[in-house]
Amino acid sequence: CFAQNAASLKIKTIPFPLTWDNLPVSCSVEGNSLTIVAGPKTDMFRDPNVTYNTDNAPKLLFQPGNDFVLSTSIQHAFTSKWDGGAIVLIEDSLNWIKFCFEKDYTGAKRVVSVVTKDISDDCNAVEIRNNKVYYKLAKAGNVITLYYSLNNKKWFLIRHLQFNSTKPLKVGFLAQSPIGKICRVEFTDIQYHPTKIKDPYTGQ
């Protein structure tokens, strides 16, 4: 996908051009599917202990409408601790959300949400048994809601929060391998809808 002009990189189901923030090792786009391969020591995190701040993970981003719902499946091999794929919502380098499917410190495949306002609030949630899960991020005004699903039909609420911003937001897809050598993340069934959810508990 590097052969395409960055300004015209498209995913079939997203009505906006996408651009890279930090280039991956490799990537591919086909229809409404995306693969991002992250290289070694790639991450996006601002440690509450202020001992580890980095933002070098490859991210493919677009500027959405004011209200929207973005969903995708996320799948990877969970080779090294902290390997992950994520949906991200970014105002700037100090204000962002990373909704990650990550190999946690115990080796579990974990739904993890990181909300950063200068410093990251790192929240570990449910453990997933297989290597694939569905994620959904919904924005309605200044309210962000995060969900996961095992079947892309029944959604479970993970986080519901205010995210006030003064700059245009970008949203998209991230791959990371903070202590590993490589992480190949597959995003499939990507869907973007310019709508406001009516019920935050069902995601509809």
mmCIF file with all atom_site columns, C-alpha atoms in Angstrom, residues 35-177:
data_model
loop_
_atom_site.group_PDB
_atom_site.id
_atom_site.type_symbol
_atom_site.label_atom_id
_atom_site.label_alt_id
_atom_site.label_comp_id
_atom_site.label_asym_id
_atom_site.label_entity_id
_atom_site.label_seq_id
_atom_site.pdbx_PDB_ins_code
_atom_site.Cartn_x
_atom_site.Cartn_y
_atom_site.Cartn_z
_atom_site.occupancy
_atom_site.B_iso_or_equiv
_atom_site.pdbx_formal_charge
_atom_site.auth_seq_id
_atom_site.auth_comp_id
_atom_site.auth_asym_id
_atom_site.auth_atom_id
_atom_site.pdbx_PDB_model_num
ATOM 1   C CA . THR A 1 35  ? -3.087  -5.388  7.425  1.00 0.00 ? 35  THR A CA 1
ATOM 2   C CA . ILE A 1 36  ? -0.458  -3.411  9.355  1.00 0.00 ? 36  ILE A CA 1
ATOM 3   C CA . VAL A 1 37  ? 2.908   -4.921  10.304 1.00 0.00 ? 37  VAL A CA 1
ATOM 4   C CA . ALA A 1 38  ? 4.604   -3.109  13.202 1.00 0.00 ? 38  ALA A CA 1
ATOM 5   C CA . GLY A 1 39  ? 8.342   -3.396  13.746 1.00 0.00 ? 39  GLY A CA 1
ATOM 6   C CA . PRO A 1 40  ? 10.293  -3.758  17.014 1.00 0.00 ? 40  PRO A CA 1
ATOM 7   C CA . LYS A 1 41  ? 9.884   -1.418  19.993 1.00 0.00 ? 41  LYS A CA 1
ATOM 8   C CA . THR A 1 42  ? 6.762   0.244   18.605 1.00 0.00 ? 42  THR A CA 1
ATOM 9   C CA . ASP A 1 43  ? 4.208   1.582   21.071 1.00 0.00 ? 43  ASP A CA 1
ATOM 10  C CA . MET A 1 44  ? 1.890   4.447   22.010 1.00 0.00 ? 44  MET A CA 1
ATOM 11  C CA . PHE A 1 45  ? 1.817   5.071   25.762 1.00 0.00 ? 45  PHE A CA 1
ATOM 12  C CA . ARG A 1 46  ? 2.439   7.769   28.379 1.00 0.00 ? 46  ARG A CA 1
ATOM 13  C CA . ASP A 1 47  ? 3.262   5.962   31.626 1.00 0.00 ? 47  ASP A CA 1
ATOM 14  C CA . PRO A 1 48  ? 1.609   7.276   34.832 1.00 0.00 ? 48  PRO A CA 1
ATOM 15  C CA . ASN A 1 49  ? 5.039   6.826   36.445 1.00 0.00 ? 49  ASN A CA 1
ATOM 16  C CA . VAL A 1 50  ? 6.423   9.196   33.777 1.00 0.00 ? 50  VAL A CA 1
ATOM 17  C CA . THR A 1 51  ? 9.253   6.751   33.061 1.00 0.00 ? 51  THR A CA 1
ATOM 18  C CA . TYR A 1 52  ? 8.103   5.609   29.619 1.00 0.00 ? 52  TYR A CA 1
ATOM 19  C CA . ASN A 1 53  ? 6.627   7.945   27.009 1.00 0.00 ? 53  ASN A CA 1
ATOM 20  C CA . THR A 1 54  ? 6.594   6.876   23.366 1.00 0.00 ? 54  THR A CA 1
ATOM 21  C CA . ASP A 1 55  ? 4.494   7.345   20.245 1.00 0.00 ? 55  ASP A CA 1
ATOM 22  C CA . ASN A 1 56  ? 6.181   5.502   17.384 1.00 0.00 ? 56  ASN A CA 1
ATOM 23  C CA . ALA A 1 57  ? 3.605   2.802   16.569 1.00 0.00 ? 57  ALA A CA 1
ATOM 24  C CA . PRO A 1 58  ? 2.371   2.841   12.956 1.00 0.00 ? 58  PRO A CA 1
ATOM 25  C CA . LYS A 1 59  ? -1.115  4.329   12.635 1.00 0.00 ? 59  LYS A CA 1
ATOM 26  C CA . LEU A 1 60  ? -3.341  4.724   9.570  1.00 0.00 ? 60  LEU A CA 1
ATOM 27  C CA . LEU A 1 61  ? -5.698  7.641   10.261 1.00 0.00 ? 61  LEU A CA 1
ATOM 28  C CA . PHE A 1 62  ? -8.518  9.690   8.777  1.00 0.00 ? 62  PHE A CA 1
ATOM 29  C CA . GLN A 1 63  ? -10.538 12.710  9.887  1.00 0.00 ? 63  GLN A CA 1
ATOM 30  C CA . PRO A 1 64  ? -14.103 11.569  10.626 1.00 0.00 ? 64  PRO A CA 1
ATOM 31  C CA . GLY A 1 65  ? -17.372 13.443  10.897 1.00 0.00 ? 65  GLY A CA 1
ATOM 32  C CA . ASN A 1 66  ? -18.531 14.821  14.228 1.00 0.00 ? 66  ASN A CA 1
ATOM 33  C CA . ASP A 1 67  ? -20.655 11.777  15.098 1.00 0.00 ? 67  ASP A CA 1
ATOM 34  C CA . PHE A 1 68  ? -19.761 8.301   13.899 1.00 0.00 ? 68  PHE A CA 1
ATOM 35  C CA . VAL A 1 69  ? -19.434 4.602   14.636 1.00 0.00 ? 69  VAL A CA 1
ATOM 36  C CA . LEU A 1 70  ? -16.266 2.758   13.562 1.00 0.00 ? 70  LEU A CA 1
ATOM 37  C CA . SER A 1 71  ? -16.037 -1.019  13.908 1.00 0.00 ? 71  SER A CA 1
ATOM 38  C CA . THR A 1 72  ? -13.611 -3.733  12.836 1.00 0.00 ? 72  THR A CA 1
ATOM 39  C CA . SER A 1 73  ? -12.341 -7.152  13.742 1.00 0.00 ? 73  SER A CA 1
ATOM 40  C CA . ILE A 1 74  ? -8.787  -7.272  15.102 1.00 0.00 ? 74  ILE A CA 1
ATOM 41  C CA . GLN A 1 75  ? -6.611  -10.375 14.812 1.00 0.00 ? 75  GLN A CA 1
ATOM 42  C CA . HIS A 1 76  ? -2.928  -11.143 15.446 1.00 0.00 ? 76  HIS A CA 1
ATOM 43  C CA . ALA A 1 77  ? -0.668  -13.935 16.676 1.00 0.00 ? 77  ALA A CA 1
ATOM 44  C CA . PHE A 1 78  ? 0.009   -12.697 20.262 1.00 0.00 ? 78  PHE A CA 1
ATOM 45  C CA . THR A 1 79  ? 3.677   -13.597 19.983 1.00 0.00 ? 79  THR A CA 1
ATOM 46  C CA . SER A 1 80  ? 5.263   -11.180 22.472 1.00 0.00 ? 80  SER A CA 1
ATOM 47  C CA . LYS A 1 81  ? 4.055   -9.405  25.579 1.00 0.00 ? 81  LYS A CA 1
ATOM 48  C CA . TRP A 1 82  ? 2.200   -6.147  24.757 1.00 0.00 ? 82  TRP A CA 1
ATOM 49  C CA . ASP A 1 83  ? 1.784   -7.052  21.062 1.00 0.00 ? 83  ASP A CA 1
ATOM 50  C CA . GLY A 1 84  ? -1.476  -5.493  19.954 1.00 0.00 ? 84  GLY A CA 1
ATOM 51  C CA . GLY A 1 85  ? -3.804  -4.016  17.386 1.00 0.00 ? 85  GLY A CA 1
ATOM 52  C CA . ALA A 1 86  ? -6.095  -1.096  18.126 1.00 0.00 ? 86  ALA A CA 1
ATOM 53  C CA . ILE A 1 87  ? -8.621  1.469   17.074 1.00 0.00 ? 87  ILE A CA 1
ATOM 54  C CA . VAL A 1 88  ? -7.260  4.905   18.006 1.00 0.00 ? 88  VAL A CA 1
ATOM 55  C CA . LEU A 1 89  ? -8.884  8.324   18.384 1.00 0.00 ? 89  LEU A CA 1
ATOM 56  C CA . ILE A 1 90  ? -6.388  11.194  18.467 1.00 0.00 ? 90  ILE A CA 1
ATOM 57  C CA . GLU A 1 91  ? -6.578  14.919  19.114 1.00 0.00 ? 91  GLU A CA 1
ATOM 58  C CA . ASP A 1 92  ? -2.808  15.431  19.481 1.00 0.00 ? 92  ASP A CA 1
ATOM 59  C CA . SER A 1 93  ? 0.233   13.755  21.044 1.00 0.00 ? 93  SER A CA 1
ATOM 60  C CA . LEU A 1 94  ? -1.053  14.351  24.587 1.00 0.00 ? 94  LEU A CA 1
ATOM 61  C CA . ASN A 1 95  ? -4.760  13.627  24.105 1.00 0.00 ? 95  ASN A CA 1
ATOM 62  C CA . TRP A 1 96  ? -5.908  10.333  22.641 1.00 0.00 ? 96  TRP A CA 1
ATOM 63  C CA . ILE A 1 97  ? -7.662  6.991   23.118 1.00 0.00 ? 97  ILE A CA 1
ATOM 64  C CA . LYS A 1 98  ? -6.165  3.598   22.229 1.00 0.00 ? 98  LYS A CA 1
ATOM 65  C CA . PHE A 1 99  ? -8.650  0.713   22.276 1.00 0.00 ? 99  PHE A CA 1
ATOM 66  C CA . CYS A 1 100 ? -6.339  -2.273  22.013 1.00 0.00 ? 100 CYS A CA 1
ATOM 67  C CA . PHE A 1 101 ? -6.523  -6.069  21.662 1.00 0.00 ? 101 PHE A CA 1
ATOM 68  C CA . GLU A 1 102 ? -3.289  -6.888  23.460 1.00 0.00 ? 102 GLU A CA 1
ATOM 69  C CA . LYS A 1 103 ? -1.187  -9.669  24.929 1.00 0.00 ? 103 LYS A CA 1
ATOM 70  C CA . ASP A 1 104 ? -1.091  -8.554  28.557 1.00 0.00 ? 104 ASP A CA 1
ATOM 71  C CA . TYR A 1 105 ? 1.570   -9.019  31.255 1.00 0.00 ? 105 TYR A CA 1
ATOM 72  C CA . THR A 1 106 ? 0.149   -12.445 32.185 1.00 0.00 ? 106 THR A CA 1
ATOM 73  C CA . GLY A 1 107 ? 0.135   -13.665 28.585 1.00 0.00 ? 107 GLY A CA 1
ATOM 74  C CA . ALA A 1 108 ? -3.653  -13.329 28.250 1.00 0.00 ? 108 ALA A CA 1
ATOM 75  C CA . LYS A 1 109 ? -5.369  -11.955 25.150 1.00 0.00 ? 109 LYS A CA 1
ATOM 76  C CA . ARG A 1 110 ? -6.954  -8.882  26.654 1.00 0.00 ? 110 ARG A CA 1
ATOM 77  C CA . VAL A 1 111 ? -9.362  -6.066  25.791 1.00 0.00 ? 111 VAL A CA 1
ATOM 78  C CA . VAL A 1 112 ? -7.468  -2.959  26.927 1.00 0.00 ? 112 VAL A CA 1
ATOM 79  C CA . SER A 1 113 ? -8.452  0.711   26.785 1.00 0.00 ? 113 SER A CA 1
ATOM 80  C CA . VAL A 1 114 ? -5.989  3.558   27.270 1.00 0.00 ? 114 VAL A CA 1
ATOM 81  C CA . VAL A 1 115 ? -7.382  7.068   27.698 1.00 0.00 ? 115 VAL A CA 1
ATOM 82  C CA . THR A 1 116 ? -4.675  9.707   27.670 1.00 0.00 ? 116 THR A CA 1
ATOM 83  C CA . LYS A 1 117 ? -5.016  13.291  28.827 1.00 0.00 ? 117 LYS A CA 1
ATOM 84  C CA . ASP A 1 118 ? -1.310  14.133  29.155 1.00 0.00 ? 118 ASP A CA 1
ATOM 85  C CA . ILE A 1 119 ? -0.846  10.880  31.128 1.00 0.00 ? 119 ILE A CA 1
ATOM 86  C CA . SER A 1 120 ? -2.296  7.488   30.165 1.00 0.00 ? 120 SER A CA 1
ATOM 87  C CA . ASP A 1 121 ? -5.091  5.806   32.144 1.00 0.00 ? 121 ASP A CA 1
ATOM 88  C CA . ASP A 1 122 ? -4.495  2.124   31.336 1.00 0.00 ? 122 ASP A CA 1
ATOM 89  C CA . CYS A 1 123 ? -7.519  -0.128  31.936 1.00 0.00 ? 123 CYS A CA 1
ATOM 90  C CA . ASN A 1 124 ? -7.440  -3.916  31.466 1.00 0.00 ? 124 ASN A CA 1
ATOM 91  C CA . ALA A 1 125 ? -10.830 -5.522  30.810 1.00 0.00 ? 125 ALA A CA 1
ATOM 92  C CA . VAL A 1 126 ? -12.113 -8.911  29.615 1.00 0.00 ? 126 VAL A CA 1
ATOM 93  C CA . GLU A 1 127 ? -9.893  -11.809 28.506 1.00 0.00 ? 127 GLU A CA 1
ATOM 94  C CA . ILE A 1 128 ? -10.581 -13.248 25.033 1.00 0.00 ? 128 ILE A CA 1
ATOM 95  C CA . ARG A 1 129 ? -9.843  -16.928 24.343 1.00 0.00 ? 129 ARG A CA 1
ATOM 96  C CA . ASN A 1 130 ? -9.146  -16.721 20.613 1.00 0.00 ? 130 ASN A CA 1
ATOM 97  C CA . ASN A 1 131 ? -6.947  -14.466 18.469 1.00 0.00 ? 131 ASN A CA 1
ATOM 98  C CA . LYS A 1 132 ? -9.797  -12.485 16.922 1.00 0.00 ? 132 LYS A CA 1
ATOM 99  C CA . VAL A 1 133 ? -12.352 -10.092 18.370 1.00 0.00 ? 133 VAL A CA 1
ATOM 100 C CA . TYR A 1 134 ? -14.593 -7.288  17.109 1.00 0.00 ? 134 TYR A CA 1
ATOM 101 C CA . TYR A 1 135 ? -14.195 -3.723  18.330 1.00 0.00 ? 135 TYR A CA 1
ATOM 102 C CA . LYS A 1 136 ? -16.446 -0.685  18.025 1.00 0.00 ? 136 LYS A CA 1
ATOM 103 C CA . LEU A 1 137 ? -15.754 2.965   18.858 1.00 0.00 ? 137 LEU A CA 1
ATOM 104 C CA . ALA A 1 138 ? -18.715 5.360   18.818 1.00 0.00 ? 138 ALA A CA 1
ATOM 105 C CA . LYS A 1 139 ? -18.556 9.156   19.047 1.00 0.00 ? 139 LYS A CA 1
ATOM 106 C CA . ALA A 1 140 ? -21.667 11.196  19.874 1.00 0.00 ? 140 ALA A CA 1
ATOM 107 C CA . GLY A 1 141 ? -20.753 14.828  20.490 1.00 0.00 ? 141 GLY A CA 1
ATOM 108 C CA . ASN A 1 142 ? -18.061 14.794  23.169 1.00 0.00 ? 142 ASN A CA 1
ATOM 109 C CA . VAL A 1 143 ? -18.953 11.298  24.411 1.00 0.00 ? 143 VAL A CA 1
ATOM 110 C CA . ILE A 1 144 ? -16.930 8.246   23.383 1.00 0.00 ? 144 ILE A CA 1
ATOM 111 C CA . THR A 1 145 ? -18.142 4.686   23.912 1.00 0.00 ? 145 THR A CA 1
ATOM 112 C CA . LEU A 1 146 ? -16.042 1.537   23.437 1.00 0.00 ? 146 LEU A CA 1
ATOM 113 C CA . TYR A 1 147 ? -17.399 -1.973  22.829 1.00 0.00 ? 147 TYR A CA 1
ATOM 114 C CA . TYR A 1 148 ? -16.219 -5.480  22.017 1.00 0.00 ? 148 TYR A CA 1
ATOM 115 C CA . SER A 1 149 ? -18.046 -8.427  20.451 1.00 0.00 ? 149 SER A CA 1
ATOM 116 C CA . LEU A 1 150 ? -17.238 -12.072 19.801 1.00 0.00 ? 150 LEU A CA 1
ATOM 117 C CA . ASN A 1 151 ? -19.580 -12.362 16.808 1.00 0.00 ? 151 ASN A CA 1
ATOM 118 C CA . ASN A 1 152 ? -20.029 -8.812  15.422 1.00 0.00 ? 152 ASN A CA 1
ATOM 119 C CA . LYS A 1 153 ? -23.665 -8.903  16.572 1.00 0.00 ? 153 LYS A CA 1
ATOM 120 C CA . LYS A 1 154 ? -23.921 -8.748  20.361 1.00 0.00 ? 154 LYS A CA 1
ATOM 121 C CA . TRP A 1 155 ? -21.840 -5.871  21.746 1.00 0.00 ? 155 TRP A CA 1
ATOM 122 C CA . PHE A 1 156 ? -20.580 -5.410  25.308 1.00 0.00 ? 156 PHE A CA 1
ATOM 123 C CA . LEU A 1 157 ? -19.819 -1.986  26.770 1.00 0.00 ? 157 LEU A CA 1
ATOM 124 C CA . ILE A 1 158 ? -16.214 -1.511  27.910 1.00 0.00 ? 158 ILE A CA 1
ATOM 125 C CA . ARG A 1 159 ? -15.937 2.237   28.500 1.00 0.00 ? 159 ARG A CA 1
ATOM 126 C CA . HIS A 1 160 ? -18.194 5.309   28.286 1.00 0.00 ? 160 HIS A CA 1
ATOM 127 C CA . LEU A 1 161 ? -16.503 8.682   28.781 1.00 0.00 ? 161 LEU A CA 1
ATOM 128 C CA . GLN A 1 162 ? -16.309 12.341  27.864 1.00 0.00 ? 162 GLN A CA 1
ATOM 129 C CA . PHE A 1 163 ? -13.492 13.345  25.524 1.00 0.00 ? 163 PHE A CA 1
ATOM 130 C CA . ASN A 1 164 ? -13.452 17.111  25.111 1.00 0.00 ? 164 ASN A CA 1
ATOM 131 C CA . SER A 1 165 ? -11.330 18.443  22.266 1.00 0.00 ? 165 SER A CA 1
ATOM 132 C CA . THR A 1 166 ? -10.519 21.806  20.722 1.00 0.00 ? 166 THR A CA 1
ATOM 133 C CA . LYS A 1 167 ? -8.721  20.486  17.628 1.00 0.00 ? 167 LYS A CA 1
ATOM 134 C CA . PRO A 1 168 ? -9.925  18.280  14.750 1.00 0.00 ? 168 PRO A CA 1
ATOM 135 C CA . LEU A 1 169 ? -9.874  14.603  15.664 1.00 0.00 ? 169 LEU A CA 1
ATOM 136 C CA . LYS A 1 170 ? -8.404  11.719  13.725 1.00 0.00 ? 170 LYS A CA 1
ATOM 137 C CA . VAL A 1 171 ? -9.409  8.087   14.063 1.00 0.00 ? 171 VAL A CA 1
ATOM 138 C CA . GLY A 1 172 ? -7.983  4.892   12.634 1.00 0.00 ? 172 GLY A CA 1
ATOM 139 C CA . PHE A 1 173 ? -5.924  1.764   13.157 1.00 0.00 ? 173 PHE A CA 1
ATOM 140 C CA . LEU A 1 174 ? -2.699  0.966   15.027 1.00 0.00 ? 174 LEU A CA 1
ATOM 141 C CA . ALA A 1 175 ? -0.298  -1.976  15.360 1.00 0.00 ? 175 ALA A CA 1
ATOM 142 C CA . GLN A 1 176 ? 2.357   -2.268  18.083 1.00 0.00 ? 176 GLN A CA 1
ATOM 143 C CA . SER A 1 177 ? 5.148   -4.547  19.338 1.00 0.00 ? 177 SER A CA 1
#
